[in-house]
Structures are given as structure tokens and as C-alpha cells.
Coordinates of C-alpha atoms and ligand atoms in Angstrom, one line a residue:
M1 CA 36.2 7.3 9.4
T2 CA 32.7 8.1 10.7
T3 CA 31.1 11.5 10.4
R4 CA 27.9 11.1 12.4
S5 CA 26.8 8.5 14.8
A6 CA 23.1 7.4 14.9
P7 CA 21.8 4.3 16.8
A8 CA 21.7 1.2 14.6
P9 CA 18.1 0.2 14.1
S10 CA 17.2 -3.2 15.6
T11 CA 14.6 -3.7 13.0
I12 CA 13.3 -1.8 10.0
R13 CA 9.6 -1.2 9.6
I14 CA 8.5 1.1 6.8
G15 CA 4.8 1.6 6.4
R16 CA 1.9 1.8 8.9
R17 CA 0.6 -1.3 10.6
Y18 CA -2.8 -2.3 9.3
R19 CA -5.8 -2.0 11.5
P20 CA -9.3 -1.8 10.0
N21 CA -10.0 1.4 11.9
R22 CA -7.0 3.1 10.2
L23 CA -8.4 2.7 6.8
N24 CA -9.5 5.9 5.1
T25 CA -12.3 4.6 2.9
P26 CA -13.6 4.9 0.3
Y27 CA -10.6 4.2 -1.9
D28 CA -10.4 4.6 -5.6
A29 CA -7.9 1.7 -5.9
I30 CA -6.5 -1.1 -3.8
V31 CA -3.0 -2.4 -4.5
I32 CA -2.1 -5.9 -3.2
G33 CA 1.6 -6.0 -2.4
S34 CA 4.1 -3.2 -1.9
G35 CA 6.8 -4.3 -4.3
I36 CA 8.3 -1.5 -6.4
G37 CA 5.6 -2.2 -9.1
G38 CA 2.8 -1.8 -6.6
M39 CA 4.2 1.3 -5.0
T40 CA 4.9 2.9 -8.4
A41 CA 1.3 2.2 -9.6
A42 CA 0.0 3.6 -6.3
A43 CA 2.2 6.7 -6.4
C44 CA 1.3 7.4 -10.1
L45 CA -2.5 7.0 -9.4
A46 CA -2.1 9.3 -6.4
E47 CA -0.5 11.9 -8.7
L48 CA -3.7 11.6 -10.8
G49 CA -5.7 12.5 -7.8
R50 CA -6.8 9.0 -6.8
R51 CA -6.9 7.8 -3.2
V52 CA -5.0 4.5 -3.1
V53 CA -4.4 2.0 -0.4
V54 CA -1.4 -0.5 -0.6
L55 CA -1.8 -3.7 1.4
E56 CA 1.4 -5.5 2.2
Q57 CA 1.5 -8.8 4.2
H58 CA 5.1 -8.4 5.4
Y59 CA 6.0 -6.3 8.5
T60 CA 7.8 -3.8 6.3
A61 CA 7.1 -2.3 2.9
G62 CA 9.0 -2.7 -0.4
G63 CA 8.7 -6.4 -1.4
F64 CA 12.2 -7.3 -2.8
T65 CA 13.3 -3.7 -2.2
H66 CA 12.9 -4.0 1.5
S67 CA 15.9 -4.0 3.9
Y68 CA 16.1 -5.7 7.2
A69 CA 18.3 -5.2 10.3
R70 CA 19.6 -7.8 12.8
N71 CA 22.4 -8.0 15.3
G72 CA 23.6 -4.4 14.6
Y73 CA 23.7 -4.7 10.8
E74 CA 21.4 -4.0 7.9
W75 CA 21.0 -5.7 4.5
D76 CA 19.0 -5.3 1.4
V77 CA 17.4 -8.4 -0.1
G78 CA 16.8 -7.7 -3.7
V79 CA 18.6 -4.5 -4.7
H80 CA 22.3 -5.0 -5.3
Y81 CA 22.6 -2.4 -8.1
I82 CA 20.5 -0.4 -10.4
G83 CA 21.5 0.9 -13.8
D84 CA 20.4 3.8 -15.9
V85 CA 20.1 6.3 -13.1
G86 CA 23.3 8.2 -13.3
A87 CA 22.1 10.9 -15.7
Q88 CA 18.9 12.8 -14.9
H89 CA 17.4 12.5 -18.4
T90 CA 17.2 8.7 -18.4
M91 CA 13.7 7.1 -18.1
S92 CA 14.6 5.1 -15.0
R93 CA 16.0 8.2 -13.3
R94 CA 13.0 10.4 -14.3
M95 CA 10.6 7.7 -12.9
F96 CA 12.5 7.3 -9.6
D97 CA 12.6 11.1 -9.2
F98 CA 8.9 11.3 -10.0
I99 CA 7.7 8.6 -7.5
S100 CA 10.1 9.6 -4.7
G101 CA 9.5 13.4 -5.1
G102 CA 13.2 13.6 -5.9
E103 CA 14.2 12.3 -2.5
L104 CA 15.9 9.1 -3.6
K105 CA 19.6 9.7 -4.2
W106 CA 22.1 7.5 -6.0
A107 CA 25.7 6.6 -5.5
A108 CA 27.8 5.3 -8.3
M109 CA 29.7 2.1 -7.9
D110 CA 33.3 1.6 -9.2
D111 CA 33.7 2.1 -12.9
H112 CA 34.3 -1.6 -13.2
F113 CA 31.0 -2.4 -11.6
D114 CA 30.8 -6.1 -12.4
R115 CA 33.8 -8.5 -12.3
I116 CA 33.2 -11.8 -14.1
F117 CA 35.4 -14.7 -13.0
V118 CA 35.5 -17.6 -15.4
G119 CA 37.6 -20.2 -13.7
D120 CA 40.8 -18.5 -12.7
E121 CA 40.5 -15.6 -15.1
S122 CA 38.6 -12.4 -14.5
Y123 CA 37.1 -9.8 -16.8
D124 CA 35.6 -6.4 -15.9
L125 CA 32.5 -4.8 -17.3
V126 CA 33.2 -1.1 -17.3
A127 CA 30.8 1.8 -17.2
G128 CA 30.1 3.8 -20.4
P129 CA 29.7 2.3 -23.9
E130 CA 33.2 3.3 -25.1
N131 CA 35.0 2.1 -22.0
Y132 CA 32.9 -1.1 -22.0
R133 CA 33.9 -1.8 -25.6
A134 CA 37.5 -0.8 -25.0
E135 CA 37.8 -3.2 -22.1
L136 CA 36.3 -6.1 -24.1
L137 CA 38.7 -5.3 -27.0
K138 CA 41.6 -5.3 -24.6
N139 CA 40.8 -8.9 -23.7
F140 CA 39.5 -10.1 -27.0
P141 CA 41.4 -8.0 -29.7
E142 CA 40.5 -10.4 -32.5
E143 CA 36.8 -10.1 -31.8
A144 CA 36.1 -6.5 -32.8
T145 CA 33.5 -7.3 -35.4
A146 CA 31.6 -9.6 -33.1
I147 CA 31.7 -7.1 -30.2
D148 CA 30.5 -4.2 -32.4
E149 CA 27.7 -6.4 -33.8
Y150 CA 26.8 -7.5 -30.3
L151 CA 26.5 -3.9 -29.1
R152 CA 24.3 -3.1 -32.1
R153 CA 22.1 -6.0 -31.3
I154 CA 21.6 -5.3 -27.6
A155 CA 20.4 -1.8 -28.6
I156 CA 17.9 -3.3 -31.0
G157 CA 16.9 -6.1 -28.6
S158 CA 16.3 -3.7 -25.7
G159 CA 14.5 -1.3 -27.9
M160 CA 11.9 -3.9 -28.6
M161 CA 10.7 -3.6 -25.0
R162 CA 9.2 -0.1 -25.7
L163 CA 7.0 -1.7 -28.4
L164 CA 6.1 -4.7 -26.3
T165 CA 5.1 -2.3 -23.5
L166 CA 2.9 -0.3 -25.8
E167 CA 1.2 -3.5 -26.9
K168 CA 0.4 -4.2 -23.3
I169 CA -1.2 -0.9 -22.5
L170 CA -3.0 0.1 -25.7
P171 CA -6.5 -0.9 -26.5
A172 CA -6.7 -4.2 -28.3
P173 CA -7.2 -3.0 -31.9
V174 CA -4.3 -0.5 -31.7
A175 CA -2.1 -3.0 -29.9
A176 CA -2.7 -5.4 -32.8
L177 CA -1.3 -2.8 -35.2
V178 CA 1.7 -2.2 -33.0
R179 CA 2.3 -6.0 -32.8
T180 CA 2.2 -6.3 -36.6
W181 CA 4.6 -3.4 -36.9
R182 CA 6.9 -4.9 -34.3
R183 CA 7.0 -8.3 -36.0
W184 CA 7.6 -6.7 -39.3
R185 CA 10.4 -4.5 -37.9
S186 CA 12.0 -7.2 -35.6
P187 CA 15.0 -9.2 -37.0
A188 CA 14.4 -12.9 -36.6
W189 CA 17.0 -13.2 -33.9
V190 CA 15.5 -10.7 -31.4
N191 CA 13.6 -13.3 -29.4
Q192 CA 15.9 -16.3 -29.9
T193 CA 17.8 -17.5 -26.9
T194 CA 20.8 -15.4 -25.7
R195 CA 23.2 -18.3 -26.6
E196 CA 21.8 -18.7 -30.1
V197 CA 22.3 -15.1 -30.8
L198 CA 25.8 -14.9 -29.4
E199 CA 26.9 -18.1 -31.0
S200 CA 25.8 -16.6 -34.3
L201 CA 28.3 -13.8 -33.7
T202 CA 31.3 -15.6 -32.4
S203 CA 32.6 -19.1 -31.6
N204 CA 34.8 -17.7 -28.8
Q205 CA 33.2 -19.3 -25.7
K206 CA 35.2 -17.2 -23.3
L207 CA 33.8 -14.0 -24.9
I208 CA 30.3 -15.4 -24.7
A209 CA 30.8 -16.2 -21.1
V210 CA 32.0 -12.6 -20.4
L211 CA 29.1 -11.1 -22.3
T212 CA 26.5 -13.3 -20.5
G213 CA 28.2 -13.1 -17.1
Q214 CA 25.3 -11.2 -15.7
W215 CA 22.9 -14.0 -16.4
G216 CA 22.2 -14.3 -12.6
D217 CA 20.4 -10.9 -13.0
N218 CA 17.5 -12.7 -14.6
G219 CA 18.0 -16.2 -13.3
L220 CA 18.2 -18.1 -16.6
P221 CA 21.4 -19.3 -18.2
P222 CA 22.0 -18.0 -21.7
A223 CA 20.8 -21.2 -23.5
Q224 CA 17.4 -20.7 -22.0
S225 CA 16.9 -16.9 -21.7
S226 CA 15.4 -14.7 -24.3
F227 CA 17.8 -12.3 -26.0
I228 CA 15.4 -9.6 -25.1
I229 CA 16.0 -9.9 -21.4
H230 CA 19.7 -10.2 -22.0
S231 CA 19.7 -7.0 -24.0
L232 CA 17.6 -5.1 -21.5
I233 CA 20.0 -6.0 -18.6
A234 CA 23.2 -5.4 -20.6
R235 CA 21.9 -2.0 -21.7
H236 CA 20.5 -1.2 -18.3
Y237 CA 24.0 -1.4 -16.8
L238 CA 25.9 -0.1 -19.8
Y239 CA 26.5 3.3 -18.1
G240 CA 27.4 1.6 -14.8
G241 CA 25.8 0.4 -11.5
Y242 CA 24.3 2.6 -8.8
Y243 CA 23.1 2.0 -5.3
P244 CA 20.4 3.9 -3.4
V245 CA 22.0 6.2 -0.8
G246 CA 20.8 5.1 2.6
G247 CA 20.1 1.6 1.4
A248 CA 17.2 -0.1 -0.4
S249 CA 14.6 0.8 2.2
R250 CA 14.9 4.4 1.1
M251 CA 12.8 3.4 -1.9
A252 CA 9.6 2.7 0.2
E253 CA 10.5 5.5 2.6
T254 CA 10.6 8.1 -0.1
I255 CA 7.7 6.7 -2.2
I256 CA 5.1 6.4 0.6
P257 CA 4.6 10.1 1.0
Q258 CA 3.6 10.3 -2.6
I259 CA 1.1 7.5 -2.1
Q260 CA -0.3 9.4 0.9
K261 CA -1.3 12.3 -1.3
N262 CA -5.1 12.4 -1.4
G263 CA -5.5 10.4 1.7
G264 CA -3.9 7.2 0.5
D265 CA -1.6 5.0 2.5
L266 CA 0.5 1.9 2.7
F267 CA -0.3 -0.7 5.4
T268 CA 2.0 -3.6 6.5
Y269 CA 0.8 -6.8 8.3
A270 CA -2.0 -6.5 5.7
S271 CA -2.4 -9.9 4.2
V272 CA -5.1 -10.1 1.5
E273 CA -6.9 -13.5 1.5
E274 CA -9.2 -13.2 -1.5
I275 CA -10.2 -10.9 -4.3
L276 CA -13.9 -10.2 -4.0
M277 CA -16.1 -10.7 -7.1
E278 CA -19.6 -9.4 -7.8
N279 CA -21.4 -10.0 -11.1
G280 CA -18.1 -11.0 -12.8
R281 CA -16.3 -7.9 -11.6
A282 CA -13.5 -7.5 -9.0
V283 CA -14.9 -5.1 -6.4
G284 CA -12.6 -5.4 -3.4
V285 CA -10.5 -7.7 -1.2
R286 CA -11.0 -9.8 1.9
M287 CA -8.2 -9.5 4.4
A288 CA -6.8 -12.3 6.5
D289 CA -8.8 -11.0 9.5
G290 CA -12.0 -11.2 7.5
H291 CA -12.4 -7.5 7.0
E292 CA -13.5 -6.4 3.5
I293 CA -12.2 -3.4 1.7
R294 CA -13.9 -2.2 -1.5
A295 CA -12.7 -0.2 -4.5
P296 CA -13.5 0.0 -8.2
I297 CA -9.9 -0.8 -9.1
I298 CA -8.0 -3.8 -7.7
I299 CA -4.3 -4.0 -8.7
S300 CA -2.3 -7.1 -7.8
N301 CA 1.4 -6.9 -7.4
A302 CA 1.5 -10.4 -5.9
G303 CA 2.7 -12.1 -9.1
V304 CA 0.4 -14.1 -11.5
F305 CA 0.7 -17.4 -9.6
N306 CA -0.6 -15.8 -6.4
T307 CA -3.2 -13.7 -8.2
F308 CA -4.8 -16.3 -10.3
G309 CA -3.8 -19.4 -8.3
K310 CA -4.7 -18.2 -4.8
L311 CA -6.4 -14.8 -4.6
L312 CA -9.0 -15.0 -7.3
P313 CA -11.9 -17.4 -6.4
E314 CA -11.1 -20.7 -8.2
D315 CA -14.2 -20.8 -10.4
M316 CA -13.4 -17.3 -11.7
A317 CA -9.8 -18.2 -12.3
R318 CA -10.9 -21.3 -14.2
R319 CA -13.7 -19.7 -16.2
S320 CA -11.6 -16.8 -17.2
G321 CA -8.9 -19.1 -18.6
Y322 CA -6.2 -17.8 -16.3
L323 CA -5.6 -21.2 -14.6
D324 CA -4.7 -22.6 -18.1
K325 CA -2.6 -19.7 -18.9
L326 CA -0.5 -20.3 -15.8
K327 CA 0.6 -23.5 -17.5
T328 CA 2.3 -21.5 -20.2
V329 CA 4.9 -19.9 -17.9
D330 CA 7.5 -21.2 -15.4
R331 CA 8.6 -19.9 -12.1
S332 CA 12.1 -18.5 -12.0
M333 CA 15.1 -19.8 -10.1
A334 CA 15.3 -20.0 -6.3
S335 CA 18.4 -19.0 -4.4
L336 CA 20.5 -19.2 -1.2
G337 CA 21.2 -15.7 0.2
M338 CA 24.0 -15.1 2.7
Y339 CA 24.0 -12.0 4.8
I340 CA 27.3 -11.2 6.5
G341 CA 28.3 -8.5 9.1
L342 CA 31.8 -7.4 10.0
R343 CA 33.1 -5.2 12.8
D344 CA 35.3 -3.0 10.6
T345 CA 34.7 -0.6 7.8
A346 CA 34.6 -1.6 4.1
E347 CA 37.5 0.7 3.5
N348 CA 39.7 -0.9 6.2
L349 CA 38.7 -4.4 5.0
G350 CA 39.4 -3.6 1.4
L351 CA 35.8 -4.3 0.2
P352 CA 35.1 -3.0 -3.3
K353 CA 32.2 -1.2 -4.9
T354 CA 32.3 -4.0 -7.5
N355 CA 30.1 -7.1 -7.8
Y356 CA 31.9 -10.4 -8.1
W357 CA 30.4 -13.1 -10.2
L358 CA 32.3 -16.4 -9.6
Y359 CA 31.8 -19.0 -12.3
T360 CA 33.6 -22.3 -12.3
S361 CA 33.7 -22.6 -16.1
E362 CA 32.5 -20.9 -19.3
D363 CA 30.1 -23.8 -19.7
Y364 CA 27.4 -22.1 -17.7
E365 CA 24.6 -24.5 -18.5
G366 CA 26.7 -27.7 -18.1
S367 CA 28.2 -26.7 -14.8
L368 CA 24.7 -25.8 -13.5
D369 CA 23.3 -29.2 -14.6
R370 CA 26.2 -31.1 -13.0
F371 CA 25.8 -29.1 -9.8
F372 CA 22.1 -29.8 -9.5
A373 CA 22.7 -33.5 -10.2
D374 CA 25.4 -33.8 -7.5
P375 CA 25.3 -30.7 -5.2
D376 CA 27.5 -32.2 -2.5
N377 CA 30.4 -33.0 -4.7
E378 CA 30.3 -30.3 -7.5
T379 CA 31.6 -26.8 -6.9
I380 CA 28.9 -24.2 -6.7
P381 CA 28.9 -23.0 -10.4
L382 CA 27.7 -19.4 -9.7
V383 CA 28.4 -17.4 -6.6
Y384 CA 27.5 -13.7 -6.7
I385 CA 29.1 -11.4 -4.0
S386 CA 28.0 -7.9 -3.3
F387 CA 29.4 -5.3 -0.9
P388 CA 26.4 -3.1 0.0
S389 CA 28.1 -1.1 2.8
A390 CA 30.9 -0.2 0.4
K391 CA 28.4 1.0 -2.2
D392 CA 26.4 3.1 0.3
P393 CA 28.0 6.4 1.3
A394 CA 25.5 6.8 4.2
F395 CA 26.1 3.3 5.7
L396 CA 28.6 4.4 8.3
D397 CA 26.2 7.1 9.6
K398 CA 24.0 4.4 10.9
Y399 CA 26.5 1.6 11.5
P400 CA 29.8 3.2 12.5
G401 CA 32.8 0.9 12.2
R402 CA 30.9 -1.9 10.5
S403 CA 30.4 -3.3 7.0
T404 CA 28.3 -5.9 5.2
I405 CA 28.6 -8.5 2.5
E406 CA 25.9 -10.4 0.6
I407 CA 26.2 -13.6 -1.3
V408 CA 23.7 -15.2 -3.7
A409 CA 23.9 -18.7 -5.2
P410 CA 21.5 -21.1 -6.8
G411 CA 19.5 -23.1 -4.3
P412 CA 16.5 -25.0 -5.5
H413 CA 13.3 -25.2 -3.3
E414 CA 13.4 -29.0 -3.4
W415 CA 16.4 -29.0 -1.1
F416 CA 14.3 -27.4 1.7
A417 CA 10.8 -28.5 0.8
Q418 CA 10.5 -30.9 3.7
W419 CA 10.5 -27.9 6.1
A420 CA 8.1 -25.8 4.1
D421 CA 5.2 -26.3 6.6
Q422 CA 7.2 -25.5 9.6
P423 CA 7.2 -22.0 11.1
W424 CA 9.9 -19.5 10.2
G425 CA 12.8 -19.5 12.7
K426 CA 11.7 -22.8 14.2
R427 CA 12.5 -25.4 11.5
G428 CA 14.7 -27.5 13.7
E429 CA 18.3 -28.7 13.9
Q430 CA 18.5 -30.6 10.7
Y431 CA 17.4 -27.5 8.7
E432 CA 19.9 -25.4 10.6
A433 CA 22.7 -27.9 9.9
L434 CA 21.9 -27.9 6.2
K435 CA 22.0 -24.1 6.2
E436 CA 25.3 -24.2 8.1
K437 CA 26.8 -26.5 5.5
W438 CA 25.9 -24.2 2.7
S439 CA 27.1 -21.2 4.7
Q440 CA 30.5 -22.7 5.1
R441 CA 30.8 -23.5 1.4
L442 CA 29.9 -20.0 0.5
L443 CA 32.3 -18.5 3.0
E444 CA 35.1 -20.5 1.5
R445 CA 34.4 -19.1 -1.9
L446 CA 34.5 -15.6 -0.4
Y447 CA 37.8 -16.2 1.4
E448 CA 39.3 -17.4 -2.0
H449 CA 39.0 -13.8 -3.2
F450 CA 39.2 -11.9 0.1
P451 CA 41.6 -14.0 2.3
Q452 CA 41.9 -11.0 4.7
L453 CA 38.3 -11.6 5.9
R454 CA 39.1 -15.0 7.4
G455 CA 38.5 -14.6 11.2
K456 CA 37.0 -11.2 10.8
I457 CA 33.3 -12.2 10.3
D458 CA 31.2 -11.1 13.3
Y459 CA 27.8 -12.4 12.1
Y460 CA 26.2 -14.4 9.2
E461 CA 23.0 -16.0 8.3
L462 CA 21.6 -17.8 5.3
S463 CA 18.2 -17.4 3.7
T464 CA 16.7 -20.3 1.7
P465 CA 13.8 -20.4 -0.8
L466 CA 11.6 -20.9 2.3
S467 CA 12.5 -17.4 3.5
T468 CA 11.7 -15.9 0.0
D469 CA 8.2 -17.5 0.3
Y470 CA 7.7 -16.4 3.9
F471 CA 8.6 -12.8 3.4
C472 CA 7.6 -12.1 -0.2
R473 CA 5.1 -15.0 -0.9
Y474 CA 6.9 -16.7 -3.8
E475 CA 5.8 -20.3 -3.2
T476 CA 8.9 -22.0 -4.6
G477 CA 11.3 -19.2 -3.6
E478 CA 11.5 -17.9 -7.1
I479 CA 13.5 -14.6 -7.0
Y480 CA 12.5 -13.1 -10.4
G481 CA 8.8 -14.0 -10.8
L482 CA 8.5 -15.8 -14.1
D483 CA 11.3 -17.2 -16.2
H484 CA 12.4 -14.9 -19.0
T485 CA 12.3 -17.4 -21.9
P486 CA 11.5 -16.5 -25.5
E487 CA 8.0 -18.0 -24.9
R488 CA 7.3 -15.7 -22.0
F489 CA 7.8 -12.6 -24.2
E490 CA 5.0 -13.9 -26.5
Q491 CA 2.4 -14.2 -23.7
R492 CA -0.1 -11.5 -24.5
W493 CA -2.1 -12.1 -21.3
L494 CA 0.9 -10.8 -19.2
K495 CA -0.3 -7.2 -19.2
P496 CA -1.9 -4.7 -16.8
K497 CA -5.5 -5.1 -17.7
T498 CA -6.9 -8.5 -17.1
K499 CA -10.0 -10.0 -18.7
I500 CA -11.8 -9.6 -15.4
P501 CA -13.3 -6.1 -15.1
G502 CA -11.8 -4.1 -12.3
L503 CA -8.7 -6.3 -11.9
Y504 CA -5.2 -5.2 -13.0
L505 CA -1.7 -6.7 -12.7
T506 CA 1.5 -5.0 -12.0
G507 CA 5.2 -5.8 -11.0
Q508 CA 7.8 -8.1 -12.5
D509 CA 5.5 -10.6 -14.1
V510 CA 4.0 -7.9 -16.4
L511 CA 7.1 -6.6 -18.2
T512 CA 10.4 -8.0 -16.8
C513 CA 12.1 -8.6 -13.5
G514 CA 14.5 -6.0 -12.0
V515 CA 13.6 -3.0 -10.0
A516 CA 13.4 -0.8 -13.1
G517 CA 11.4 -3.5 -15.0
A518 CA 8.9 -3.8 -12.2
M519 CA 8.8 0.0 -11.7
M520 CA 8.0 0.4 -15.4
A521 CA 5.2 -2.1 -15.0
G522 CA 3.8 0.0 -12.2
L523 CA 3.7 3.0 -14.6
A524 CA 2.1 0.9 -17.3
T525 CA -0.6 -0.3 -14.8
A526 CA -1.3 3.3 -13.7
V527 CA -1.6 4.4 -17.3
T528 CA -4.1 1.6 -18.0
A529 CA -6.1 1.9 -14.7
G530 CA -6.0 5.7 -14.8
G531 CA -8.3 5.8 -17.9
R532 CA -8.0 9.1 -19.8
D533 CA -5.9 10.7 -17.1
G534 CA -3.5 7.8 -17.3
W535 CA -2.4 8.9 -20.7
Q536 CA -0.8 12.0 -19.2
L537 CA 1.6 9.7 -17.5
A538 CA 2.2 7.7 -20.7
R539 CA 3.0 10.9 -22.6
K540 CA 5.3 12.1 -19.9
F541 CA 7.4 8.9 -19.7
F542 CA 6.9 6.7 -22.7
A543 CA 7.3 9.4 -25.4
P544 CA 10.8 9.4 -26.8
A545 CA 13.1 11.7 -24.8
Ligands
LIG601 C1 18.2 -11.9 -4.3 C2 17.7 -10.9 -5.3 C3 18.6 -10.0 -5.9 C4 18.1 -9.0 -6.8 N1 19.0 -8.1 -7.2 C5 18.5 -7.1 -8.0 C6 19.4 -6.0 -8.4 O1 20.5 -6.0 -8.0 N2 18.9 -5.1 -9.3 C7 17.6 -5.1 -9.7 O2 17.2 -4.2 -10.5 N3 16.8 -6.1 -9.4 C8 17.2 -7.1 -8.5 N4 16.3 -8.1 -8.1 C9 15.0 -8.2 -8.7 C10 14.0 -7.1 -8.2 O3 14.2 -7.0 -6.8 C11 12.6 -7.6 -8.4 O4 12.5 -7.9 -9.8 C12 11.6 -6.5 -8.1 O5 11.9 -5.8 -6.9 C13 10.2 -7.1 -8.0 O6 9.2 -6.1 -7.8 P1 7.7 -6.4 -7.9 O7 7.0 -5.1 -8.0 O8 7.4 -7.4 -8.9 O9 7.2 -6.9 -6.4 P2 7.9 -7.9 -5.3 O10 9.1 -7.2 -4.8 O11 7.9 -9.2 -5.8 O12 6.8 -7.7 -4.2 C14 5.5 -8.3 -4.2 C15 4.9 -8.0 -2.8 O13 3.6 -8.6 -2.7 C16 3.4 -9.0 -1.4 N5 2.2 -9.9 -1.4 C17 2.1 -11.1 -2.0 N6 0.9 -11.7 -1.7 C18 0.3 -10.8 -0.9 C19 -1.0 -10.8 -0.3 N7 -1.8 -11.9 -0.4 N8 -1.3 -9.8 0.5 C20 -0.5 -8.8 0.7 N9 0.7 -8.7 0.1 C21 1.1 -9.7 -0.7 C22 4.7 -9.6 -1.0 O14 4.8 -9.7 0.4 C23 5.7 -8.7 -1.7 O15 6.1 -7.7 -0.7 C24 16.8 -9.0 -7.2 C25 15.9 -9.9 -6.6 C26 16.3 -10.8 -5.7 C27 15.3 -11.7 -5.0

């Protein structure tokens, strides 16, 4: 069962605690936030010889890639599976190897990595393009033409992202040429909604439901999401799902040493209060303790709503037009997150290395609307269940004889807004009772598929959108930054270099959500902020393999 026994950590704290006297000034760049985008930008700039400091307000590094431990268990919060890292030549894998010095290792999930339940029926998404296609054909033999055309279109749709990324990093005149080229090359359907594209290929609603069964990975049901984000996610997982060996916190743990090259560092408990401006230029940050840190490059990984709505002085945010631009984008969905601990191994309990997506019906949009209109009486229309300890071959080393489960479901901020001003962990009985009600409903959905777990659960807790705000500073608990609508992909201001000299953006709002999407944004930001040197990175990673 267990090979080695190490004490289970009572808490996970990756990164050094911030103190002004620990700073190693002067810095070449300051990064606000230690999400994967911020860490990637910092590691890449360090590789170019820059001294970079990453400032993270949370007690541990990683943003949504952080893990936490409690009551003898450990859970990740925003890393359930990553695609495109199985083969060493893929771009995501080369990037992860680069920023982690090759220290981050990956474990493959089951071949059928995602299982989509539509009502009482279930369908598997299977790793590898041929297997994926064959499994679809097995279930929908009369839909071969639609399936093949679908596979062709997701290749084209996801390919558009390379051009969109180039547009975001190239100087304006060249970017304009690339844009013209992209628009000329793009079929009209590329940035339609996912549902529009799929309904143009087939009228089989069950097939559409299966093909869009990963919509929770970007937070917008198919009638609202851009086909570009759908294609990117579908292609990302086409060769299967992978999990970081040792858990999500291994990301920050392995990337920080790269950031520390040239005297850089990553500090936690380091809340940035304001971006300092001088003569129209971003020149540093003011910390919550009043201390000021200066650098010629300021990179914000805090998301555009925080950056322009909170960190930038208001007159600058208004004059530069960014406050108006915020009106052109929406915040993504918020969720309930359930973290479960069991006193037996995944193997003994029969927990799979497969994600379960439980949908009540193939009408994803309608069931969601009905649920939001009447949450107490409607069945939760999407419940996602993940089994991290089953996916992680190193879990039992730290937690012998134990296992974990995580559940995610839609949970709007409004349900909890009345407690938003109250301190974390002390929101009172009514809040706890509401959480308990949702916990029980989610557990019942788990038992429907894993009845053997009834009576076996040792510990559980529920996070709400207020937790997402508290730990990662997303005000309405949005879990994917901005909504991935067709309009979002037309926003040219969502790019690394802002109109404000010295200020750059990175992370999921720049390209797309997802660990790989935010990581690529980190690279794009380093390319842009690195000046001439930055193009070495671009040539290394963006040039066709
Ligand atoms: C529940 C959930 C499940 C997910 N599952 C997956 C998955 O299976 N696979 C996948 O690829 N993606 C998944 N994602 C998405 C993925 O985790 C994110 O898209 C990605 O990690 C975002 O990275 P980022 O660089 O944008 O930064 P974030 O992770 O958003 O981090 C931003 C950081 O900035 C910090 N910050 C903000 N303001 C300040 C300030 N003023 N001072 C200092 N620090 C500040 C925050 O504390 C935070 O740490 C999931 C997300 C969630 C929430």
C-alpha cells in the first residue's frame, strides 16, 4: 500500500514571507500576484538575467495553482488536470520544463480521462485523437461526417490562438498586418458561439452535449462561449489528462528556484495596495504596510478588474480609458468547491483517475437557467467530481492510508454576498448552515455514483465565492477571470503591454483561462517586457515546432 511514510503537513506555505528588510533591491521588475502567469513571467525574465520580485498577498504561492492542507489532508484548488504535457515536444510541456528546470513531473490519468453523464447515460472522452474519434463513433455511428468535421474545426479554431497571441505581442503596425492576415484566413465560424458551430454540424443534441461536456473548464455554457475557447480546451485534452506528481503546489515549489536566479524572489503575505505613478509612468508599488518598492517594469497578474479598478490610481485608470474598457468584458462564473478527506486509499475505495461531469440534461443552458431561478428545488445541473489522490502517484507518501475527492458546482456570488464583509472563518451560523445544505446536496450526488463512500467520509468542507475572493482576490468569486465570449476575443486591449508606460499585464485575462493559457500569457508578457532579449524566448517557444 504505502511505500514511505512522511508526516502530513498541517499547512502548506510555499514562498518566503514578506518583510521590507528581506527585499533585495533594486529590482528590474515587480510582479503583482503569483499565479502561474506571474510566476512564468518572472521565471522567464530571470532567465534573461533580470532580478524579479513576485509579491503575493496569500500565505502561499501559486494563485489558483496553490494547494492547502487541513485536518491531515491536502487539496488543490484550481488544478484538476492539465493536457498536452504527455509528450516532451509539446509547447506546454516544453514551457513547464523550462520554468521548473525540468523538476515538475506528470502522471497520466486513465485513458478515459473525462466521463460525461447526460442524465442517466454516460460517455467517455478517450485520450489520443484516434481513440477519441473511435469512442465517439461507437456511441454515434451515424454521425461520422459531423465528428470528422468537428475534429477539423477544433484544429483550426485552436490554431487561431497562435495568431491572436502574436497580435498581442508584436509592435502595433506588425500586429495590424497579422490581424488582417488572420481575418482573411479565418473561416466565418471561428469566433461564433460553440453552440452555433456545433449546431451547424449536427442536429444530434446528445452528441453536442458530449462534445461540449467540458464546458465547465471555461465556465460558459456552449450557447455563450466562443468556439475558440472550446477548441483550445478540446485540443488541449485530446491526448489525455495529466496531474502534477506531488500535487499542484509542486508548480510554485519548482518554479521559485528559477525566479531566484539573479537575486529575485517570491514573497507571500505581500499585498500590493497601489501601483505608483510618476509623470504618467508606472514606477513601483505601495505595499499594504506602506512600504514602497520601485522598478522600471511592473507586471500585474492580479486580473484586469483588480489592476485597473483597484491598483491603478483612479484618475490614471480613467484618463487612460481602461475604466471604460472594463465595461466591455464580464467576470466569469463563481462556484462552490467541496474538499473531502477519507481514511482509506483511493485504490481500496475504488476512486478512479477519471473526472466525472454530471449533467442533468443535454439542455445545458436551460437547466442552468432553471437552477438559478429556483436553486432550492431544481437539481444542480452541473456537478464536477475529481479524485486528486487517485491521480497523484506521490499522494500516499505524504498521506498514508488516505484519499481525497473534490467537487465543483456553480454557485453565484449573490447567494453569499450578505456575508462578504465578514471575516473569513467567522461568518456565523447562518452562513455555515447554508454551506452545510449545499454540502449535503453535493454529497448525495457523489453517493449516486459511488455508493460505497456512504459512511466513509472523514472530513469535508465547502468553499464559496467568498473564499475565492479572500484567497485569490476575485471580487465576485469568478474562477476563470473574464468570460470567454466571442466579444472577449476581439478585445485588443487585453494584451501584455498596456498604454501606461512601465505597466504590463499577465495571466488568464491576457490570453485564456487554464493553467496552460495563463502560463502562455506569462511567456507573452516576458517576451514583451524583455525588449530585444524577450524575442529569444519568442523564437524558442512560439516558432512552429
Ligand atoms: C475551481 C477551479 C478549477 C480549475 N481547474 C483547472 C484545471 O483542471 N486545469 C486547468 O488548466 N485550469 C484550471 N483552472 C483554471 C486555472 O487554475 C487558472 O486559469 C489559472 O491558474 C490562473 O492563473 P493566473 O496566472 O491568471 O493567476 P491566478 O491564479 O488568478 O493568481 C492571481 C494571483 O494574484 C494575487 N493577487 C491579486 N491581487 C493582489 C495584490 N493586490 N497583491 C498581491 N497579490 C495579489 C492573488 O492572490 C492570486 O494569487 C481552475 C480554476 C479553478 C478556480
